[in-house]
Short mmCIF file of C-alpha atoms and ligand atoms in Angstrom, two decimals:
data_model
loop_
_atom_site.label_atom_id
_atom_site.label_comp_id
_atom_site.label_asym_id
_atom_site.label_seq_id
_atom_site.Cartn_x
_atom_site.Cartn_y
_atom_site.Cartn_z
CA MET A 1 -116.33 25.93 -162.23
CA ALA A 2 -117.07 22.76 -160.30
CA THR A 3 -117.31 23.21 -156.56
CA GLU A 4 -118.75 21.37 -153.64
CA LEU A 5 -119.46 22.21 -150.04
CA THR A 6 -117.02 20.19 -147.97
CA ALA A 7 -117.75 21.51 -144.49
CA ALA A 8 -120.59 23.52 -142.97
CA ARG A 9 -121.36 24.43 -139.39
CA TYR A 10 -123.23 27.38 -137.92
CA GLY A 11 -124.84 28.65 -134.74
CA LYS A 12 -124.59 31.40 -132.15
CA THR A 13 -121.47 32.53 -130.35
CA LYS A 14 -120.83 34.87 -127.42
CA VAL A 15 -124.20 34.20 -125.84
CA ARG A 16 -123.70 35.80 -122.45
CA VAL A 17 -125.62 34.09 -119.69
CA PHE A 18 -125.77 34.87 -116.00
CA ARG A 19 -127.88 32.60 -113.82
CA ILE A 20 -128.88 32.65 -110.15
CA VAL A 21 -129.95 29.41 -108.49
CA ARG A 22 -131.58 30.29 -105.17
CA GLU A 23 -131.61 27.87 -102.26
CA GLY A 24 -133.53 30.16 -99.93
CA SER A 25 -131.17 32.96 -99.04
CA TRP A 26 -128.14 30.97 -100.27
CA HIS A 27 -127.46 31.96 -103.86
CA ASN A 28 -125.39 30.05 -106.38
CA ILE A 29 -124.37 31.93 -109.51
CA VAL A 30 -122.66 31.20 -112.81
CA GLU A 31 -121.65 33.43 -115.69
CA TYR A 32 -121.06 31.77 -119.02
CA ASN A 33 -120.14 32.74 -122.55
CA VAL A 34 -121.79 30.09 -124.67
CA GLU A 35 -121.20 29.05 -128.25
CA ALA A 36 -123.53 26.50 -129.84
CA LEU A 37 -122.91 25.36 -133.41
CA VAL A 38 -124.63 22.63 -135.36
CA GLU A 39 -124.00 20.38 -138.34
CA GLY A 40 -126.39 18.23 -140.31
CA ASP A 41 -128.45 18.31 -143.46
CA ILE A 42 -127.91 22.00 -143.97
CA ALA A 43 -125.94 22.01 -147.20
CA THR A 44 -128.78 23.41 -149.31
CA SER A 45 -128.85 26.56 -147.21
CA TYR A 46 -125.40 27.29 -148.57
CA THR A 47 -125.68 25.88 -152.06
CA GLU A 48 -129.31 26.66 -152.96
CA ALA A 49 -130.23 29.52 -150.63
CA ASP A 50 -132.69 27.14 -148.99
CA ASN A 51 -133.40 28.58 -145.55
CA SER A 52 -136.02 25.96 -144.74
CA VAL A 53 -133.28 23.80 -143.21
CA VAL A 54 -131.95 26.63 -141.06
CA VAL A 55 -132.84 26.72 -137.39
CA ALA A 56 -132.06 30.41 -137.02
CA THR A 57 -129.06 31.32 -134.93
CA ASP A 58 -131.51 33.57 -133.10
CA SER A 59 -133.48 30.47 -132.13
CA ILE A 60 -130.29 28.77 -130.97
CA LYS A 61 -129.68 31.80 -128.75
CA ASN A 62 -133.24 31.56 -127.39
CA ILE A 63 -132.79 27.86 -126.67
CA THR A 64 -129.57 28.64 -124.81
CA TYR A 65 -131.39 31.11 -122.56
CA TYR A 66 -134.38 28.81 -122.12
CA LEU A 67 -132.16 25.91 -121.05
CA ALA A 68 -130.28 28.26 -118.73
CA LYS A 69 -133.67 28.86 -117.10
CA VAL A 70 -134.93 25.26 -116.93
CA SER A 71 -131.89 23.00 -116.94
CA PRO A 72 -131.08 21.33 -113.62
CA HIS A 73 -127.49 21.15 -114.93
CA ILE A 74 -126.91 24.89 -115.25
CA LEU A 75 -124.41 25.17 -112.40
CA ASN A 76 -122.02 22.66 -113.96
CA ALA A 77 -120.47 23.79 -117.24
CA GLU A 78 -119.91 20.26 -118.60
CA ARG A 79 -123.40 19.10 -117.84
CA PHE A 80 -124.97 22.27 -119.19
CA ALA A 81 -122.96 21.99 -122.41
CA LEU A 82 -124.10 18.39 -122.81
CA HIS A 83 -127.69 19.29 -122.08
CA LEU A 84 -127.71 22.05 -124.68
CA GLY A 85 -126.00 19.91 -127.31
CA THR A 86 -128.24 16.94 -126.63
CA PHE A 87 -131.31 19.14 -126.90
CA LEU A 88 -130.26 20.50 -130.29
CA VAL A 89 -129.63 17.13 -131.93
CA SER A 90 -132.71 15.56 -130.31
CA LYS A 91 -135.19 18.31 -131.13
CA TYR A 92 -134.19 18.75 -134.77
CA ALA A 93 -134.28 15.63 -136.92
CA HIS A 94 -131.95 17.05 -139.57
CA LEU A 95 -129.24 18.20 -137.18
CA SER A 96 -126.72 15.48 -136.43
CA LYS A 97 -123.97 17.14 -134.44
CA ALA A 98 -123.76 19.91 -131.88
CA PHE A 99 -120.60 21.68 -130.80
CA VAL A 100 -121.07 23.54 -127.55
CA THR A 101 -118.44 25.65 -125.87
CA VAL A 102 -119.07 27.07 -122.44
CA GLU A 103 -116.60 29.56 -121.06
CA GLN A 104 -117.13 30.20 -117.36
CA LEU A 105 -116.02 33.45 -115.77
CA ARG A 106 -114.83 33.45 -112.19
CA TRP A 107 -117.15 34.55 -109.42
CA THR A 108 -115.89 33.61 -105.96
CA ARG A 109 -117.71 34.18 -102.69
CA ILE A 110 -116.55 37.08 -100.58
CA HIS A 111 -115.39 36.06 -97.11
CA VAL A 112 -116.60 38.45 -94.44
CA ALA A 113 -114.59 38.51 -91.19
CA GLY A 114 -116.60 37.10 -88.31
CA GLU A 115 -119.36 35.65 -90.49
CA ALA A 116 -120.45 32.16 -89.67
CA SER A 117 -120.34 30.42 -93.06
CA PRO A 118 -116.92 28.97 -93.86
CA GLU A 119 -118.00 28.83 -97.51
CA GLY A 120 -118.28 32.59 -97.72
CA HIS A 121 -121.05 35.10 -98.15
CA SER A 122 -124.47 33.89 -99.25
CA HIS A 123 -124.94 36.28 -102.14
CA SER A 124 -121.80 38.43 -102.65
CA PHE A 125 -118.99 37.51 -104.99
CA TYR A 126 -115.84 38.93 -106.55
CA ARG A 127 -113.82 38.28 -109.69
CA ASP A 128 -110.69 36.65 -108.32
CA GLY A 129 -108.92 36.03 -111.61
CA ASP A 130 -109.13 36.52 -115.34
CA ASP A 131 -108.75 32.84 -116.04
CA LYS A 132 -111.74 31.04 -117.45
CA ARG A 133 -112.94 27.50 -117.22
CA VAL A 134 -113.70 26.24 -120.71
CA VAL A 135 -115.77 23.24 -121.69
CA ASN A 136 -116.10 21.88 -125.22
CA ALA A 137 -118.76 19.26 -125.78
CA VAL A 138 -119.44 17.55 -129.08
CA ILE A 139 -122.68 15.60 -129.25
CA ASP A 140 -122.68 13.26 -132.19
CA ALA A 141 -125.97 11.79 -133.37
CA THR A 142 -124.66 10.52 -136.71
CA GLY A 143 -124.96 6.94 -135.39
CA GLY A 144 -128.63 7.49 -134.58
CA LYS A 145 -130.70 9.78 -132.40
CA ASP A 146 -130.86 7.08 -129.74
CA LYS A 147 -127.10 6.48 -129.83
CA LEU A 148 -125.66 9.83 -128.92
CA VAL A 149 -121.93 9.95 -128.34
CA ALA A 150 -120.50 12.83 -126.37
CA THR A 151 -116.89 13.91 -126.39
CA VAL A 152 -115.98 16.41 -123.71
CA THR A 153 -112.83 18.40 -123.22
CA SER A 154 -112.53 20.87 -120.40
CA GLY A 155 -109.83 23.13 -119.14
CA VAL A 156 -108.60 26.54 -118.18
CA THR A 157 -107.40 29.49 -120.25
CA ASP A 158 -105.65 32.73 -119.40
CA LEU A 159 -104.30 31.55 -116.06
CA LEU A 160 -101.39 33.95 -115.66
CA VAL A 161 -98.57 32.74 -113.41
CA LEU A 162 -95.05 33.85 -112.60
CA LYS A 163 -92.23 32.53 -110.45
CA SER A 164 -89.25 34.71 -109.64
CA THR A 165 -86.78 31.85 -109.20
CA GLY A 166 -86.76 28.05 -109.31
CA SER A 167 -86.33 28.09 -113.08
CA GLY A 168 -83.31 27.78 -115.35
CA PHE A 169 -82.50 26.88 -118.92
CA THR A 170 -79.18 25.25 -119.75
CA ASN A 171 -77.62 22.61 -122.03
CA PHE A 172 -79.78 23.53 -125.00
CA TYR A 173 -78.63 22.91 -128.55
CA ARG A 174 -75.92 25.36 -129.61
CA ASP A 175 -74.79 26.35 -133.07
CA GLU A 176 -74.01 29.46 -135.09
CA TYR A 177 -77.53 30.82 -134.51
CA THR A 178 -77.35 30.58 -130.73
CA THR A 179 -77.11 33.83 -128.83
CA LEU A 180 -79.07 32.81 -125.74
CA VAL A 181 -76.99 32.65 -122.57
CA GLU A 182 -77.42 29.68 -120.23
CA VAL A 183 -79.03 30.64 -116.93
CA ASP A 184 -79.57 28.63 -113.76
CA ASP A 185 -81.91 31.26 -112.33
CA ARG A 186 -84.55 33.15 -114.27
CA ILE A 187 -88.12 34.39 -114.14
CA PHE A 188 -90.66 31.94 -115.51
CA SER A 189 -94.02 33.36 -116.46
CA THR A 190 -96.73 31.92 -118.62
CA SER A 191 -100.42 32.21 -119.36
CA VAL A 192 -101.67 28.68 -118.95
CA ASP A 193 -103.96 27.23 -121.56
CA LEU A 194 -104.97 23.77 -120.39
CA THR A 195 -107.40 21.26 -121.84
CA TYR A 196 -108.10 17.76 -120.62
CA THR A 197 -110.09 15.19 -122.51
CA PHE A 198 -112.47 12.59 -121.17
CA ALA A 199 -113.20 9.27 -122.81
CA PRO A 200 -116.14 9.51 -125.23
CA LEU A 201 -119.45 8.60 -123.62
CA GLN A 202 -122.64 7.12 -124.84
CA ILE A 203 -125.46 9.31 -123.57
CA ALA A 204 -129.18 8.74 -123.56
CA ALA A 205 -131.38 11.04 -125.59
CA PRO A 206 -134.23 12.82 -123.81
CA THR A 207 -137.44 10.80 -124.03
CA ASP A 208 -139.95 13.56 -123.31
CA GLU A 209 -141.71 15.25 -126.18
CA LYS A 210 -140.03 18.62 -125.66
CA LYS A 211 -136.56 16.96 -125.51
CA LEU A 212 -135.71 18.86 -122.38
CA GLU A 213 -135.31 16.04 -119.89
CA PHE A 214 -131.68 15.22 -120.23
CA VAL A 215 -130.23 13.10 -117.46
CA THR A 216 -126.60 12.16 -117.19
CA PRO A 217 -125.48 8.52 -117.27
CA LEU A 218 -124.49 8.96 -113.64
CA GLN A 219 -128.03 10.03 -112.73
CA ARG A 220 -129.36 7.02 -114.61
CA GLY A 221 -127.05 4.83 -112.55
CA GLU A 222 -125.59 3.24 -115.65
CA GLU A 223 -123.25 0.35 -115.08
CA GLY A 224 -119.60 0.60 -115.94
CA TYR A 225 -119.74 4.30 -116.35
CA ASP A 226 -117.05 6.45 -114.74
CA GLY A 227 -119.11 9.13 -113.07
CA SER A 228 -116.14 11.28 -112.27
CA VAL A 229 -116.43 12.82 -115.75
CA TRP A 230 -118.87 15.16 -114.11
CA ASP A 231 -117.12 15.11 -110.79
CA GLU A 232 -117.25 18.68 -109.60
CA GLU A 233 -113.71 18.27 -108.33
CA VAL A 234 -111.89 17.60 -111.62
CA PRO A 235 -111.62 21.31 -112.59
CA GLY A 236 -110.46 22.29 -109.12
CA ARG A 237 -107.90 19.50 -109.03
CA ALA A 238 -106.59 20.27 -112.52
CA ARG A 239 -106.20 23.96 -111.73
CA ALA A 240 -104.57 23.25 -108.37
CA ALA A 241 -102.22 20.66 -109.87
CA THR A 242 -101.18 23.19 -112.50
CA LEU A 243 -100.55 25.95 -109.99
CA GLU A 244 -98.82 23.77 -107.40
CA THR A 245 -96.57 22.00 -109.88
CA PHE A 246 -95.64 25.32 -111.41
CA ALA A 247 -94.80 26.68 -107.95
CA VAL A 248 -92.71 23.83 -106.57
CA ASP A 249 -90.99 22.45 -109.66
CA GLU A 250 -87.30 23.29 -110.00
CA SER A 251 -87.96 24.01 -113.64
CA ALA A 252 -85.35 22.83 -116.17
CA SER A 253 -87.51 24.23 -118.98
CA VAL A 254 -91.09 25.09 -119.81
CA GLN A 255 -91.22 21.71 -121.57
CA ALA A 256 -90.20 19.73 -118.47
CA THR A 257 -92.54 21.60 -116.13
CA LEU A 258 -95.41 21.21 -118.58
CA TYR A 259 -94.92 17.44 -118.62
CA LYS A 260 -94.99 17.23 -114.82
CA MET A 261 -98.24 19.22 -114.71
CA GLY A 262 -99.86 16.88 -117.20
CA GLU A 263 -98.59 13.77 -115.43
CA ARG A 264 -100.16 14.93 -112.19
CA ILE A 265 -103.55 15.67 -113.72
CA ILE A 266 -103.63 12.20 -115.31
CA ALA A 267 -102.56 10.61 -112.02
CA GLU A 268 -105.22 12.42 -109.97
CA ASN A 269 -108.18 12.14 -112.33
CA GLY A 270 -109.14 8.66 -113.43
CA SER A 271 -111.59 9.84 -116.07
CA VAL A 272 -109.11 12.05 -117.92
CA ILE A 273 -107.46 10.32 -120.87
CA SER A 274 -105.23 13.13 -122.08
CA VAL A 275 -104.05 16.58 -121.10
CA SER A 276 -102.83 19.34 -123.41
CA TYR A 277 -101.06 22.52 -122.47
CA SER A 278 -100.14 25.54 -124.51
CA LEU A 279 -97.67 27.67 -122.58
CA PRO A 280 -96.24 30.92 -123.91
CA ASN A 281 -92.88 31.65 -122.32
CA LYS A 282 -93.41 35.27 -121.30
CA HIS A 283 -89.89 36.55 -121.19
CA TYR A 284 -88.62 38.97 -118.56
CA VAL A 285 -85.26 40.36 -119.58
CA PRO A 286 -82.89 41.90 -117.01
CA VAL A 287 -82.07 45.49 -117.88
CA ASP A 288 -78.42 45.99 -118.84
CA MET A 289 -77.09 48.72 -116.51
CA ARG A 290 -73.43 48.30 -117.32
CA TYR A 291 -73.52 51.78 -118.87
CA ILE A 292 -73.64 53.19 -115.34
CA GLY A 293 -71.41 50.53 -113.84
CA VAL A 294 -74.28 48.66 -112.13
CA ASP A 295 -74.48 44.87 -112.28
CA ASN A 296 -78.10 43.92 -113.05
CA LEU A 297 -77.17 40.98 -115.31
CA THR A 298 -75.59 38.41 -113.00
CA PRO A 299 -78.65 36.25 -112.14
CA SER A 300 -78.33 36.84 -108.38
CA LYS A 301 -78.01 40.60 -108.98
CA ALA A 302 -80.79 40.84 -111.57
CA GLU A 303 -83.58 42.82 -109.95
CA VAL A 304 -84.96 45.10 -112.65
CA PHE A 305 -86.53 43.41 -115.67
CA THR A 306 -88.36 44.39 -118.83
CA PRO A 307 -91.44 42.24 -119.51
CA ILE A 308 -91.32 41.37 -123.21
CA ALA A 309 -94.79 41.13 -124.73
CA ALA A 310 -93.55 39.83 -128.06
CA PRO A 311 -92.10 37.64 -129.29
CA SER A 312 -92.65 34.89 -126.77
CA GLY A 313 -91.72 31.25 -126.81
CA LEU A 314 -94.67 28.90 -127.20
CA ILE A 315 -94.46 25.41 -125.79
CA LYS A 316 -97.24 22.89 -126.42
CA ALA A 317 -97.72 19.23 -125.65
CA THR A 318 -100.30 16.54 -125.05
CA ILE A 319 -99.77 13.96 -122.33
CA SER A 320 -101.92 10.84 -122.63
CA ARG A 321 -102.79 7.95 -120.38
CA LYS A 322 -101.13 4.79 -121.72
O1 LIG B 401 -87.96 26.70 -121.16
C1 LIG B 401 -87.53 27.08 -122.26
N1 LIG B 401 -87.71 26.30 -123.35
C2 LIG B 401 -87.28 26.64 -124.60
O2 LIG B 401 -87.47 25.88 -125.58
C3 LIG B 401 -86.62 27.87 -124.72
N2 LIG B 401 -86.06 28.52 -125.77
C4 LIG B 401 -85.55 29.69 -125.31
O3 LIG B 401 -85.01 30.56 -126.01
N3 LIG B 401 -85.77 29.79 -123.97
C5 LIG B 401 -86.43 28.68 -123.59
N4 LIG B 401 -86.89 28.27 -122.37
#
């Protein structure tokens, strides 16, 4: 039987990293789940059991921890992802692409009443949400080791939101399969999955022998480069725009609210070229209490609901800068 290997990529996933950066008694912390996969001249490891081309996934894990120790970019998920990916394709001649995903868990400073620092406690934190910041960086060295191209998408997953009014769904297509009743007032809940994409960037390969000294184009002061790709404020603005638009929009549908969220992120972040959302419509169904003569179905009288785990609607879209 004739076969050929048409795609191959490997690496380490779920590398759990926690890092403290101490500025005297002021501690900065990050917790990441890292995935680092590579592509390149690795086909023979699949087709001929040739392990000589395999940088062991164990080594990739060790590199992840080592860079977490030495990288000046560790506190910023995008920059750390780029540093790790750049290292992998620079260090190993036969590896031509790196795919790095960094999922950042939330740790927010505790605010102690009466304490001086408005930023919060110097070394105590709490988990203030299950949502995660996610960065995907692809570092492509197929055009040459000195012509690295990085594509970065970032975003948020598992951001659970609910509004108890300010949402309706009417005038939808009706035919013999339609049972849904039009409502001008309903619960709208979703678990936001957001990604935003930056324009691809040319990045400089490390020049030191150990391939560790990665500097961003912004640090190099490169002309014509939009430094806000690594602007610390993009993630905060994207999350806030999502939450605020969700809160204030008089939602005609998940679709319409989604579009407004994306429009706002594009408007507020010059370096973002497109925004994608995936929004499950987590239905809350009013309990029918007519059997005891109680009206819990009229929207203004609906107070007791059943959260429906499945099925859910699923609304997706990408909004791009023209
Ligand atoms: O906002 C909504 N969009 C839909 O496409 C849809 N479909 C549905 O049954 N309910 C809803 N709600």
